[in-house]
Short mmCIF file of C-alpha atoms in Angstrom, two decimals:
data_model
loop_
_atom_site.label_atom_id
_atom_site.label_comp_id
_atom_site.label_asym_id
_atom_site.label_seq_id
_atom_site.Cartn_x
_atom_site.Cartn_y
_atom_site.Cartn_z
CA UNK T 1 26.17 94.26 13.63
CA UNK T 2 23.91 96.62 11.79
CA UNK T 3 23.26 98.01 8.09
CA UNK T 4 22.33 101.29 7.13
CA UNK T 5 20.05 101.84 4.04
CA UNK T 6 17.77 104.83 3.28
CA UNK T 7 14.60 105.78 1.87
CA UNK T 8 15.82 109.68 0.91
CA UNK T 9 12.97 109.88 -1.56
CA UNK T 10 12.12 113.60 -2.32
CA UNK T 11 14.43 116.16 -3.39
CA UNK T 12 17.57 113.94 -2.26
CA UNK T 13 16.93 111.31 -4.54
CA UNK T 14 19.94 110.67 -6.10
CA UNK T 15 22.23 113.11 -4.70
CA UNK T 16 23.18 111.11 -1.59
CA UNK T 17 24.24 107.64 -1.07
CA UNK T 18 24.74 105.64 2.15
CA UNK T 19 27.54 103.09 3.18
CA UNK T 20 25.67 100.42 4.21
CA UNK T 21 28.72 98.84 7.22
CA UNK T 22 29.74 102.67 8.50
CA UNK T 23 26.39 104.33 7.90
CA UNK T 24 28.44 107.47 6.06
CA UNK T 25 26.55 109.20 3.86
CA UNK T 26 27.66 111.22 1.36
CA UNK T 27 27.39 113.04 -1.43
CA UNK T 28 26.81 112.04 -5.53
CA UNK T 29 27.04 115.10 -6.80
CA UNK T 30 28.02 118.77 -6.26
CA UNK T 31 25.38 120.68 -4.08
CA UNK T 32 24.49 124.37 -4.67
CA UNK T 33 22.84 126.34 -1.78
CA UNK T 34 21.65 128.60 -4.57
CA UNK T 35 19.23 125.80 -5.74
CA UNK T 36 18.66 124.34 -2.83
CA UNK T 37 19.70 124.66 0.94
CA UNK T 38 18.11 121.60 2.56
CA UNK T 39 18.08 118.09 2.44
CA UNK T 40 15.84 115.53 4.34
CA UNK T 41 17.19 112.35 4.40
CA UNK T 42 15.62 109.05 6.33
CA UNK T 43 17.85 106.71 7.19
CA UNK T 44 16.72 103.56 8.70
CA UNK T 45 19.11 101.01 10.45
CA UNK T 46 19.17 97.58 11.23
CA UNK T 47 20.47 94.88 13.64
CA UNK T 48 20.85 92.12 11.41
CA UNK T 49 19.75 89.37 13.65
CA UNK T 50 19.97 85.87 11.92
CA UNK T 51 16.23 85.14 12.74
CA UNK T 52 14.43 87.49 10.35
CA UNK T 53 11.41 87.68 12.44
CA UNK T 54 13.98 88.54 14.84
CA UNK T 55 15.71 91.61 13.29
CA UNK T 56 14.71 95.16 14.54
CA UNK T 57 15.09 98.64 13.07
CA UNK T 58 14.80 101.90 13.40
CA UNK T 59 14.41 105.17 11.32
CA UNK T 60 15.06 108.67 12.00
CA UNK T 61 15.33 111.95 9.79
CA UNK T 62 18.42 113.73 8.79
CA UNK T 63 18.57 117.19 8.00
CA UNK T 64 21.22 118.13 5.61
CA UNK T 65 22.14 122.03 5.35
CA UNK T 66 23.93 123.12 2.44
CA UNK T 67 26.67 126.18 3.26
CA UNK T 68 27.23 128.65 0.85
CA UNK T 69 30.40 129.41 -0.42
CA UNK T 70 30.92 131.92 -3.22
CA UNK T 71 31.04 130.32 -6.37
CA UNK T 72 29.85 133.32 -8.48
CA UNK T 73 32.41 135.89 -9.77
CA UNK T 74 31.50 139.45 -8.97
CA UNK T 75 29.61 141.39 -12.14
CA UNK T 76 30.43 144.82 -12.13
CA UNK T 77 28.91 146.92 -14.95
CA UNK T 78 31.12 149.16 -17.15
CA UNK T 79 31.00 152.54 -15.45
CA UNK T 80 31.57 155.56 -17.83
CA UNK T 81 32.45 158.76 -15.82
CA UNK T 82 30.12 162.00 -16.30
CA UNK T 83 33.03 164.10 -15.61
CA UNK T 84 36.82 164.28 -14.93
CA UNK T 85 38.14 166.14 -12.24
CA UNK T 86 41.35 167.13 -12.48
CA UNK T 87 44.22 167.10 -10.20
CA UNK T 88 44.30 170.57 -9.05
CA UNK T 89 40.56 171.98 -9.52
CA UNK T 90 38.63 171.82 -6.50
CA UNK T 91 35.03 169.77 -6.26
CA UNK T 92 33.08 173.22 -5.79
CA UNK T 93 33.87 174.23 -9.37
CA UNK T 94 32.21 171.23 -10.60
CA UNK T 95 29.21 171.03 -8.17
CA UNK T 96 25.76 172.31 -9.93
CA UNK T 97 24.74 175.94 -9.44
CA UNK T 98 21.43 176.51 -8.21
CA UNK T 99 19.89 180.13 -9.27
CA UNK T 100 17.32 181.51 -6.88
#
């Protein structure tokens, strides 16, 4: 059988964890492409053999990428109109008038 552990270290300290039979990993808290988009994780895994000496392992890097999804409402500044057109002018009658 093997085990999963990791040595994340870095900026994924903390934020993932790893099941050590299945070798899921997954999250600890919510991620935020806005502060940052990557993760390097290394993960190492082992075969467990009863003889210690005996047990092997490997490592290998995994790259996380963090989607962005849009989790900021839209800001729209008040807009205060310069002029009102109405209905049944025509835009000519408000354009400026250049004098040569």
């Amino acid at each position: 059988t093997l085990s999963w552990s990791d040595t994340f270290g870095g900026n994924a300290t903390n934020m993932f964890k790893i099941d050590e039979v299945s070798g899921l990993i997954t999250t600890n808290h919510v991620l935020d492409r806005e502060l940052v988009s990557s993760f390097t994780l290394w993960v190492v895994a082992r075969d467990n053999a009863a003889i210690v000496e005996q047990q092997r392992s490997s490592t290998t890097s995994v790259l996380i990428v963090v989607d962005d999804v849009n989790d900021n409402d839209p800001v729209v500044s008040s807009i205060t109109p310069s002029e009102v057109v109405v209905e049944e002018e025509t835009i000519e009658q408000h354009l400026p008038k250049v004098l040569l």
